[in-house]
Amino acid sequence: MQNSSIDRRAFVRTVLAAATVAPALGAGRNIYWGLGAVTWTAKAGRDRKVRWADILPDIAAGGFDGFEPFTTPALPVNDENMAELEQLAPRYKLRMSSIYWADRFDRASEHDRIRKEIPRFLGYLKRFSCDRLTIGPPPPTVEDEREAIGNMARIMDEIGRIALEQYNIKTGVHPHVGGLIENPRQIDLLMEKTNPRYFGLSPDTAQIWMGGGDPLAMYEKYKKRIVYM
Protein backbone atom coordinates (compact mmCIF):
# COMPACT_ATOMS: atom_id res chain seq x y z
CA MET A 1 0.00 0.00 0.00
CA GLN A 2 1.25 3.48 -0.78
CA ASN A 3 0.69 4.83 2.74
CA SER A 4 1.74 1.86 4.83
CA SER A 5 2.77 4.08 7.75
CA ILE A 6 -0.83 4.73 8.84
CA ASP A 7 -1.65 2.61 11.89
CA ARG A 8 -5.00 1.31 13.08
CA ARG A 9 -5.48 4.05 15.69
CA ALA A 10 -4.87 6.76 13.13
CA PHE A 11 -7.34 5.09 10.79
CA VAL A 12 -10.02 4.85 13.48
CA ARG A 13 -9.50 8.51 14.40
CA THR A 14 -9.95 9.49 10.75
CA VAL A 15 -13.11 7.40 10.41
CA LEU A 16 -14.61 8.87 13.56
CA ALA A 17 -13.79 12.39 12.41
CA ALA A 18 -15.58 11.69 9.13
CA ALA A 19 -18.54 10.25 11.00
CA THR A 20 -19.06 13.51 12.86
CA VAL A 21 -19.31 15.50 9.63
CA ALA A 22 -22.62 13.99 8.42
CA PRO A 23 -24.92 15.53 11.05
CA ALA A 24 -23.24 18.92 10.64
CA LEU A 25 -23.96 19.06 6.92
CA GLY A 26 -27.69 19.53 7.44
CA ALA A 27 -30.33 17.03 6.29
CA GLY A 28 -30.96 14.00 8.44
CA ARG A 29 -28.25 11.57 9.33
CA ASN A 30 -28.32 8.62 6.97
CA ILE A 31 -24.88 7.07 7.48
CA TYR A 32 -24.12 4.87 10.46
CA TRP A 33 -20.76 3.39 11.42
CA GLY A 34 -20.18 -0.13 12.66
CA LEU A 35 -17.08 -2.08 13.60
CA GLY A 36 -16.57 -5.73 12.71
CA ALA A 37 -15.65 -8.45 15.17
CA VAL A 38 -12.73 -9.31 12.87
CA THR A 39 -10.79 -6.47 14.53
CA TRP A 40 -10.57 -8.72 17.61
CA THR A 41 -10.88 -12.26 16.24
CA ALA A 42 -8.07 -11.91 13.68
CA LYS A 43 -5.67 -11.05 16.49
CA ALA A 44 -6.95 -13.90 18.65
CA GLY A 45 -6.33 -16.52 15.98
CA ARG A 46 -7.93 -19.96 16.07
CA ASP A 47 -6.73 -21.07 19.48
CA ARG A 48 -8.29 -18.41 21.69
CA LYS A 49 -11.98 -17.68 22.09
CA VAL A 50 -13.23 -14.09 22.13
CA ARG A 51 -16.38 -12.86 23.89
CA TRP A 52 -18.73 -10.08 22.86
CA ALA A 53 -18.45 -8.79 26.42
CA ASP A 54 -14.83 -7.87 25.61
CA ILE A 55 -15.73 -6.25 22.28
CA LEU A 56 -18.87 -4.16 22.67
CA PRO A 57 -17.49 -1.82 25.37
CA ASP A 58 -14.63 -0.86 23.03
CA ILE A 59 -16.97 -0.33 20.07
CA ALA A 60 -19.23 1.90 22.17
CA ALA A 61 -16.28 3.82 23.62
CA GLY A 62 -15.02 4.45 20.09
CA GLY A 63 -18.25 6.21 19.19
CA PHE A 64 -19.53 3.66 16.70
CA ASP A 65 -23.20 2.84 16.13
CA GLY A 66 -23.03 -0.90 15.60
CA PHE A 67 -21.23 -4.21 15.32
CA GLU A 68 -20.84 -6.89 12.65
CA PRO A 69 -20.52 -10.57 13.66
CA PHE A 70 -18.88 -12.93 11.19
CA THR A 71 -18.35 -16.66 10.92
CA THR A 72 -15.10 -17.50 12.69
CA PRO A 73 -13.97 -20.24 15.13
CA ALA A 74 -12.87 -17.59 17.64
CA LEU A 75 -16.39 -16.13 17.93
CA PRO A 76 -18.96 -18.27 16.08
CA VAL A 77 -22.30 -17.00 14.87
CA ASN A 78 -24.37 -19.34 17.03
CA ASP A 79 -27.24 -19.36 19.54
CA GLU A 80 -24.96 -18.84 22.54
CA ASN A 81 -23.25 -15.76 21.14
CA MET A 82 -26.45 -14.27 19.74
CA ALA A 83 -28.05 -14.61 23.20
CA GLU A 84 -25.09 -12.79 24.73
CA LEU A 85 -25.41 -10.02 22.15
CA GLU A 86 -29.12 -9.72 22.86
CA GLN A 87 -28.29 -8.93 26.48
CA LEU A 88 -25.32 -6.65 25.83
CA ALA A 89 -26.26 -4.60 22.76
CA PRO A 90 -29.02 -2.52 24.44
CA ARG A 91 -26.73 -1.81 27.39
CA TYR A 92 -24.21 -0.18 25.06
CA LYS A 93 -26.83 1.33 22.72
CA LEU A 94 -25.41 -0.60 19.77
CA ARG A 95 -27.18 -2.33 16.91
CA MET A 96 -26.21 -5.10 14.52
CA SER A 97 -25.18 -3.69 11.14
CA SER A 98 -24.95 -7.02 9.28
CA ILE A 99 -23.74 -10.60 9.66
CA TYR A 100 -20.78 -11.67 7.54
CA TRP A 101 -21.45 -15.23 6.38
CA ALA A 102 -18.53 -17.05 4.77
CA ASP A 103 -18.87 -20.64 3.51
CA ARG A 104 -18.07 -22.97 0.59
CA PHE A 105 -20.71 -21.42 -1.63
CA ASP A 106 -18.63 -22.44 -4.67
CA ARG A 107 -19.22 -26.17 -4.11
CA ALA A 108 -22.51 -27.55 -5.42
CA SER A 109 -22.03 -30.52 -3.11
CA GLU A 110 -22.32 -28.16 -0.11
CA HIS A 111 -25.52 -26.41 -1.21
CA ASP A 112 -27.97 -28.73 0.57
CA ARG A 113 -26.14 -28.13 3.85
CA ILE A 114 -26.00 -24.39 3.19
CA ARG A 115 -29.75 -24.29 2.45
CA LYS A 116 -30.37 -25.62 5.96
CA GLU A 117 -28.30 -22.73 7.36
CA ILE A 118 -30.29 -20.00 5.60
CA PRO A 119 -33.11 -19.72 8.19
CA ARG A 120 -30.58 -19.64 11.01
CA PHE A 121 -28.60 -16.66 9.69
CA LEU A 122 -31.67 -14.77 8.51
CA GLY A 123 -33.40 -15.52 11.80
CA TYR A 124 -30.53 -13.97 13.74
CA LEU A 125 -30.69 -10.84 11.60
CA LYS A 126 -34.45 -10.53 12.03
CA ARG A 127 -34.05 -10.99 15.78
CA PHE A 128 -31.84 -7.88 15.85
CA SER A 129 -33.99 -5.89 13.40
CA CYS A 130 -31.07 -5.93 10.97
CA ASP A 131 -31.81 -5.91 7.24
CA ARG A 132 -28.42 -6.65 5.65
CA LEU A 133 -26.65 -10.00 5.06
CA THR A 134 -23.03 -9.88 3.89
CA ILE A 135 -21.59 -12.84 1.98
CA GLY A 136 -17.89 -13.61 2.34
CA PRO A 137 -16.32 -15.32 -0.68
CA PRO A 138 -14.87 -18.85 -0.36
CA PRO A 139 -11.16 -19.57 -0.88
CA PRO A 140 -9.78 -19.13 -4.41
CA THR A 141 -8.36 -22.66 -4.59
CA VAL A 142 -10.75 -24.05 -7.21
CA GLU A 143 -10.15 -26.15 -10.33
CA ASP A 144 -12.42 -24.13 -12.60
CA GLU A 145 -12.98 -20.52 -11.55
CA ARG A 146 -15.89 -19.88 -13.91
CA GLU A 147 -17.70 -23.03 -12.77
CA ALA A 148 -17.06 -22.21 -9.11
CA ILE A 149 -18.44 -18.68 -9.49
CA GLY A 150 -21.42 -20.12 -11.38
CA ASN A 151 -22.09 -22.49 -8.47
CA MET A 152 -21.81 -19.60 -6.06
CA ALA A 153 -24.19 -17.48 -8.15
CA ARG A 154 -26.91 -20.12 -8.02
CA ILE A 155 -26.93 -20.40 -4.23
CA MET A 156 -26.58 -16.61 -3.89
CA ASP A 157 -29.77 -16.05 -5.87
CA GLU A 158 -31.51 -18.60 -3.69
CA ILE A 159 -30.30 -17.02 -0.45
CA GLY A 160 -31.06 -13.54 -1.74
CA ARG A 161 -34.59 -14.44 -2.82
CA ILE A 162 -35.47 -16.05 0.52
CA ALA A 163 -33.86 -13.16 2.41
CA LEU A 164 -35.78 -10.49 0.52
CA GLU A 165 -39.15 -12.17 0.09
CA GLN A 166 -39.46 -13.84 3.47
CA TYR A 167 -37.38 -11.60 5.76
CA ASN A 168 -37.11 -8.24 3.94
CA ILE A 169 -33.31 -8.51 4.14
CA LYS A 170 -30.93 -7.46 1.36
CA THR A 171 -27.92 -9.61 0.49
CA GLY A 172 -24.59 -8.66 -1.08
CA VAL A 173 -21.12 -10.12 -1.62
CA HIS A 174 -18.07 -8.59 0.04
CA PRO A 175 -15.14 -8.94 -2.41
CA HIS A 176 -12.04 -9.85 -0.45
CA VAL A 177 -8.37 -10.20 -1.28
CA GLY A 178 -7.38 -13.85 -1.08
CA GLY A 179 -10.92 -14.97 -1.87
CA LEU A 180 -12.69 -16.34 -4.94
CA ILE A 181 -14.32 -12.92 -5.48
CA GLU A 182 -11.35 -10.59 -5.38
CA ASN A 183 -10.66 -8.76 -8.65
CA PRO A 184 -12.86 -6.86 -11.13
CA ARG A 185 -13.16 -9.84 -13.49
CA GLN A 186 -14.47 -12.09 -10.73
CA ILE A 187 -16.80 -9.42 -9.35
CA ASP A 188 -18.22 -8.73 -12.82
CA LEU A 189 -18.79 -12.42 -13.46
CA LEU A 190 -20.67 -12.93 -10.19
CA MET A 191 -22.75 -9.80 -10.79
CA GLU A 192 -23.51 -10.96 -14.33
CA LYS A 193 -24.65 -14.40 -13.15
CA THR A 194 -26.87 -13.20 -10.26
CA ASN A 195 -30.29 -11.58 -10.25
CA PRO A 196 -30.02 -7.85 -9.38
CA ARG A 197 -33.36 -8.06 -7.60
CA TYR A 198 -32.06 -10.57 -5.08
CA PHE A 199 -28.31 -10.12 -4.92
CA GLY A 200 -26.03 -7.10 -4.69
CA LEU A 201 -22.61 -5.83 -3.72
CA SER A 202 -21.22 -5.03 -0.26
CA PRO A 203 -17.83 -3.53 -1.16
CA ASP A 204 -14.88 -2.28 0.83
CA THR A 205 -12.76 0.41 -0.82
CA ALA A 206 -9.48 -1.08 0.40
CA GLN A 207 -10.31 -4.63 -0.69
CA ILE A 208 -11.43 -3.43 -4.13
CA TRP A 209 -8.19 -1.46 -4.57
CA MET A 210 -5.93 -4.26 -3.29
CA GLY A 211 -7.74 -6.64 -5.63
CA GLY A 212 -6.69 -4.53 -8.60
CA GLY A 213 -9.88 -2.52 -9.01
CA ASP A 214 -10.71 1.19 -9.00
CA PRO A 215 -13.09 1.72 -6.06
CA LEU A 216 -14.78 4.80 -7.55
CA ALA A 217 -15.29 3.13 -10.92
CA MET A 218 -16.60 -0.03 -9.24
CA TYR A 219 -19.02 1.94 -7.05
CA GLU A 220 -20.27 3.91 -10.05
CA LYS A 221 -20.74 0.76 -12.13
CA TYR A 222 -22.76 -1.05 -9.46
CA LYS A 223 -24.30 1.88 -7.59
CA LYS A 224 -27.79 0.42 -8.01
CA ARG A 225 -26.66 -2.90 -6.50
CA ILE A 226 -24.67 -1.65 -3.50
CA VAL A 227 -26.50 -2.70 -0.33
CA TYR A 228 -23.81 -2.23 2.34
CA MET A 229 -20.29 -0.84 2.56
GROMACS .gro file of C-alpha atoms in nm:
model
  229
    1MET     CA    1   0.000   0.000   0.000
    2GLN     CA    2   0.125   0.348  -0.078
    3ASN     CA    3   0.069   0.483   0.274
    4SER     CA    4   0.174   0.186   0.483
    5SER     CA    5   0.277   0.408   0.775
    6ILE     CA    6  -0.083   0.473   0.884
    7ASP     CA    7  -0.165   0.261   1.189
    8ARG     CA    8  -0.500   0.131   1.308
    9ARG     CA    9  -0.548   0.405   1.569
   10ALA     CA   10  -0.487   0.676   1.313
   11PHE     CA   11  -0.734   0.509   1.079
   12VAL     CA   12  -1.002   0.485   1.348
   13ARG     CA   13  -0.950   0.851   1.440
   14THR     CA   14  -0.995   0.949   1.075
   15VAL     CA   15  -1.311   0.740   1.041
   16LEU     CA   16  -1.461   0.887   1.356
   17ALA     CA   17  -1.379   1.239   1.241
   18ALA     CA   18  -1.558   1.169   0.913
   19ALA     CA   19  -1.854   1.025   1.100
   20THR     CA   20  -1.906   1.351   1.286
   21VAL     CA   21  -1.931   1.550   0.963
   22ALA     CA   22  -2.262   1.399   0.842
   23PRO     CA   23  -2.492   1.553   1.105
   24ALA     CA   24  -2.324   1.892   1.064
   25LEU     CA   25  -2.396   1.906   0.692
   26GLY     CA   26  -2.769   1.953   0.744
   27ALA     CA   27  -3.033   1.703   0.629
   28GLY     CA   28  -3.096   1.400   0.844
   29ARG     CA   29  -2.825   1.157   0.933
   30ASN     CA   30  -2.832   0.862   0.697
   31ILE     CA   31  -2.488   0.707   0.748
   32TYR     CA   32  -2.412   0.487   1.046
   33TRP     CA   33  -2.076   0.339   1.142
   34GLY     CA   34  -2.018  -0.013   1.266
   35LEU     CA   35  -1.708  -0.208   1.360
   36GLY     CA   36  -1.657  -0.573   1.271
   37ALA     CA   37  -1.565  -0.845   1.517
   38VAL     CA   38  -1.273  -0.931   1.287
   39THR     CA   39  -1.079  -0.647   1.453
   40TRP     CA   40  -1.057  -0.872   1.761
   41THR     CA   41  -1.088  -1.226   1.624
   42ALA     CA   42  -0.807  -1.191   1.368
   43LYS     CA   43  -0.567  -1.105   1.649
   44ALA     CA   44  -0.695  -1.390   1.865
   45GLY     CA   45  -0.633  -1.652   1.598
   46ARG     CA   46  -0.793  -1.996   1.607
   47ASP     CA   47  -0.673  -2.107   1.948
   48ARG     CA   48  -0.829  -1.841   2.169
   49LYS     CA   49  -1.198  -1.768   2.209
   50VAL     CA   50  -1.323  -1.409   2.213
   51ARG     CA   51  -1.638  -1.286   2.389
   52TRP     CA   52  -1.873  -1.008   2.286
   53ALA     CA   53  -1.845  -0.879   2.642
   54ASP     CA   54  -1.483  -0.787   2.561
   55ILE     CA   55  -1.573  -0.625   2.228
   56LEU     CA   56  -1.887  -0.416   2.267
   57PRO     CA   57  -1.749  -0.182   2.537
   58ASP     CA   58  -1.463  -0.086   2.303
   59ILE     CA   59  -1.697  -0.033   2.007
   60ALA     CA   60  -1.923   0.190   2.217
   61ALA     CA   61  -1.628   0.382   2.362
   62GLY     CA   62  -1.502   0.445   2.009
   63GLY     CA   63  -1.825   0.621   1.919
   64PHE     CA   64  -1.953   0.366   1.670
   65ASP     CA   65  -2.320   0.284   1.613
   66GLY     CA   66  -2.303  -0.090   1.560
   67PHE     CA   67  -2.123  -0.421   1.532
   68GLU     CA   68  -2.084  -0.689   1.265
   69PRO     CA   69  -2.052  -1.057   1.366
   70PHE     CA   70  -1.888  -1.293   1.119
   71THR     CA   71  -1.835  -1.666   1.092
   72THR     CA   72  -1.510  -1.750   1.269
   73PRO     CA   73  -1.397  -2.024   1.513
   74ALA     CA   74  -1.287  -1.759   1.764
   75LEU     CA   75  -1.639  -1.613   1.793
   76PRO     CA   76  -1.896  -1.827   1.608
   77VAL     CA   77  -2.230  -1.700   1.487
   78ASN     CA   78  -2.437  -1.934   1.703
   79ASP     CA   79  -2.724  -1.936   1.954
   80GLU     CA   80  -2.496  -1.884   2.254
   81ASN     CA   81  -2.325  -1.576   2.114
   82MET     CA   82  -2.645  -1.427   1.974
   83ALA     CA   83  -2.805  -1.461   2.320
   84GLU     CA   84  -2.509  -1.279   2.473
   85LEU     CA   85  -2.541  -1.002   2.215
   86GLU     CA   86  -2.912  -0.972   2.286
   87GLN     CA   87  -2.829  -0.893   2.648
   88LEU     CA   88  -2.532  -0.665   2.583
   89ALA     CA   89  -2.626  -0.460   2.276
   90PRO     CA   90  -2.902  -0.252   2.444
   91ARG     CA   91  -2.673  -0.181   2.739
   92TYR     CA   92  -2.421  -0.018   2.506
   93LYS     CA   93  -2.683   0.133   2.272
   94LEU     CA   94  -2.541  -0.060   1.977
   95ARG     CA   95  -2.718  -0.233   1.691
   96MET     CA   96  -2.621  -0.510   1.452
   97SER     CA   97  -2.518  -0.369   1.114
   98SER     CA   98  -2.495  -0.702   0.928
   99ILE     CA   99  -2.374  -1.060   0.966
  100TYR     CA  100  -2.078  -1.167   0.754
  101TRP     CA  101  -2.145  -1.523   0.638
  102ALA     CA  102  -1.853  -1.705   0.477
  103ASP     CA  103  -1.887  -2.064   0.351
  104ARG     CA  104  -1.807  -2.297   0.059
  105PHE     CA  105  -2.071  -2.142  -0.163
  106ASP     CA  106  -1.863  -2.244  -0.467
  107ARG     CA  107  -1.922  -2.617  -0.411
  108ALA     CA  108  -2.251  -2.755  -0.542
  109SER     CA  109  -2.203  -3.052  -0.311
  110GLU     CA  110  -2.232  -2.816  -0.011
  111HIS     CA  111  -2.552  -2.641  -0.121
  112ASP     CA  112  -2.797  -2.873   0.057
  113ARG     CA  113  -2.614  -2.813   0.385
  114ILE     CA  114  -2.600  -2.439   0.319
  115ARG     CA  115  -2.975  -2.429   0.245
  116LYS     CA  116  -3.037  -2.562   0.596
  117GLU     CA  117  -2.830  -2.273   0.736
  118ILE     CA  118  -3.029  -2.000   0.560
  119PRO     CA  119  -3.311  -1.972   0.819
  120ARG     CA  120  -3.058  -1.964   1.101
  121PHE     CA  121  -2.860  -1.666   0.969
  122LEU     CA  122  -3.167  -1.477   0.851
  123GLY     CA  123  -3.340  -1.552   1.180
  124TYR     CA  124  -3.053  -1.397   1.374
  125LEU     CA  125  -3.069  -1.084   1.160
  126LYS     CA  126  -3.445  -1.053   1.203
  127ARG     CA  127  -3.405  -1.099   1.578
  128PHE     CA  128  -3.184  -0.788   1.585
  129SER     CA  129  -3.399  -0.589   1.340
  130CYS     CA  130  -3.107  -0.593   1.097
  131ASP     CA  131  -3.181  -0.591   0.724
  132ARG     CA  132  -2.842  -0.665   0.565
  133LEU     CA  133  -2.665  -1.000   0.506
  134THR     CA  134  -2.303  -0.988   0.389
  135ILE     CA  135  -2.159  -1.284   0.198
  136GLY     CA  136  -1.789  -1.361   0.234
  137PRO     CA  137  -1.632  -1.532  -0.068
  138PRO     CA  138  -1.487  -1.885  -0.036
  139PRO     CA  139  -1.116  -1.957  -0.088
  140PRO     CA  140  -0.978  -1.913  -0.441
  141THR     CA  141  -0.836  -2.266  -0.459
  142VAL     CA  142  -1.075  -2.405  -0.721
  143GLU     CA  143  -1.015  -2.615  -1.033
  144ASP     CA  144  -1.242  -2.413  -1.260
  145GLU     CA  145  -1.298  -2.052  -1.155
  146ARG     CA  146  -1.589  -1.988  -1.391
  147GLU     CA  147  -1.770  -2.303  -1.277
  148ALA     CA  148  -1.706  -2.221  -0.911
  149ILE     CA  149  -1.844  -1.868  -0.949
  150GLY     CA  150  -2.142  -2.012  -1.138
  151ASN     CA  151  -2.209  -2.249  -0.847
  152MET     CA  152  -2.181  -1.960  -0.606
  153ALA     CA  153  -2.419  -1.748  -0.815
  154ARG     CA  154  -2.691  -2.012  -0.802
  155ILE     CA  155  -2.693  -2.040  -0.423
  156MET     CA  156  -2.658  -1.661  -0.389
  157ASP     CA  157  -2.977  -1.605  -0.587
  158GLU     CA  158  -3.151  -1.860  -0.369
  159ILE     CA  159  -3.030  -1.702  -0.045
  160GLY     CA  160  -3.106  -1.354  -0.174
  161ARG     CA  161  -3.459  -1.444  -0.282
  162ILE     CA  162  -3.547  -1.605   0.052
  163ALA     CA  163  -3.386  -1.316   0.241
  164LEU     CA  164  -3.578  -1.049   0.052
  165GLU     CA  165  -3.915  -1.217   0.009
  166GLN     CA  166  -3.946  -1.384   0.347
  167TYR     CA  167  -3.738  -1.160   0.576
  168ASN     CA  168  -3.711  -0.824   0.394
  169ILE     CA  169  -3.331  -0.851   0.414
  170LYS     CA  170  -3.093  -0.746   0.136
  171THR     CA  171  -2.792  -0.961   0.049
  172GLY     CA  172  -2.459  -0.866  -0.108
  173VAL     CA  173  -2.112  -1.012  -0.162
  174HIS     CA  174  -1.807  -0.859   0.004
  175PRO     CA  175  -1.514  -0.894  -0.241
  176HIS     CA  176  -1.204  -0.985  -0.045
  177VAL     CA  177  -0.837  -1.020  -0.128
  178GLY     CA  178  -0.738  -1.385  -0.108
  179GLY     CA  179  -1.092  -1.497  -0.187
  180LEU     CA  180  -1.269  -1.634  -0.494
  181ILE     CA  181  -1.432  -1.292  -0.548
  182GLU     CA  182  -1.135  -1.059  -0.538
  183ASN     CA  183  -1.066  -0.876  -0.865
  184PRO     CA  184  -1.286  -0.686  -1.113
  185ARG     CA  185  -1.316  -0.984  -1.349
  186GLN     CA  186  -1.447  -1.209  -1.073
  187ILE     CA  187  -1.680  -0.942  -0.935
  188ASP     CA  188  -1.822  -0.873  -1.282
  189LEU     CA  189  -1.879  -1.242  -1.346
  190LEU     CA  190  -2.067  -1.293  -1.019
  191MET     CA  191  -2.275  -0.980  -1.079
  192GLU     CA  192  -2.351  -1.096  -1.433
  193LYS     CA  193  -2.465  -1.440  -1.315
  194THR     CA  194  -2.687  -1.320  -1.026
  195ASN     CA  195  -3.029  -1.158  -1.025
  196PRO     CA  196  -3.002  -0.785  -0.938
  197ARG     CA  197  -3.336  -0.806  -0.760
  198TYR     CA  198  -3.206  -1.057  -0.508
  199PHE     CA  199  -2.831  -1.012  -0.492
  200GLY     CA  200  -2.603  -0.710  -0.469
  201LEU     CA  201  -2.261  -0.583  -0.372
  202SER     CA  202  -2.122  -0.503  -0.026
  203PRO     CA  203  -1.783  -0.353  -0.116
  204ASP     CA  204  -1.488  -0.228   0.083
  205THR     CA  205  -1.276   0.041  -0.082
  206ALA     CA  206  -0.948  -0.108   0.040
  207GLN     CA  207  -1.031  -0.463  -0.069
  208ILE     CA  208  -1.143  -0.343  -0.413
  209TRP     CA  209  -0.819  -0.146  -0.457
  210MET     CA  210  -0.593  -0.426  -0.329
  211GLY     CA  211  -0.774  -0.664  -0.563
  212GLY     CA  212  -0.669  -0.453  -0.860
  213GLY     CA  213  -0.988  -0.252  -0.901
  214ASP     CA  214  -1.071   0.119  -0.900
  215PRO     CA  215  -1.309   0.172  -0.606
  216LEU     CA  216  -1.478   0.480  -0.755
  217ALA     CA  217  -1.529   0.313  -1.092
  218MET     CA  218  -1.660  -0.003  -0.924
  219TYR     CA  219  -1.902   0.194  -0.705
  220GLU     CA  220  -2.027   0.391  -1.005
  221LYS     CA  221  -2.074   0.076  -1.213
  222TYR     CA  222  -2.276  -0.105  -0.946
  223LYS     CA  223  -2.430   0.188  -0.759
  224LYS     CA  224  -2.779   0.042  -0.801
  225ARG     CA  225  -2.666  -0.290  -0.650
  226ILE     CA  226  -2.467  -0.165  -0.350
  227VAL     CA  227  -2.650  -0.270  -0.033
  228TYR     CA  228  -2.381  -0.223   0.234
  229MET     CA  229  -2.029  -0.084   0.256
   0.00000   0.00000   0.00000
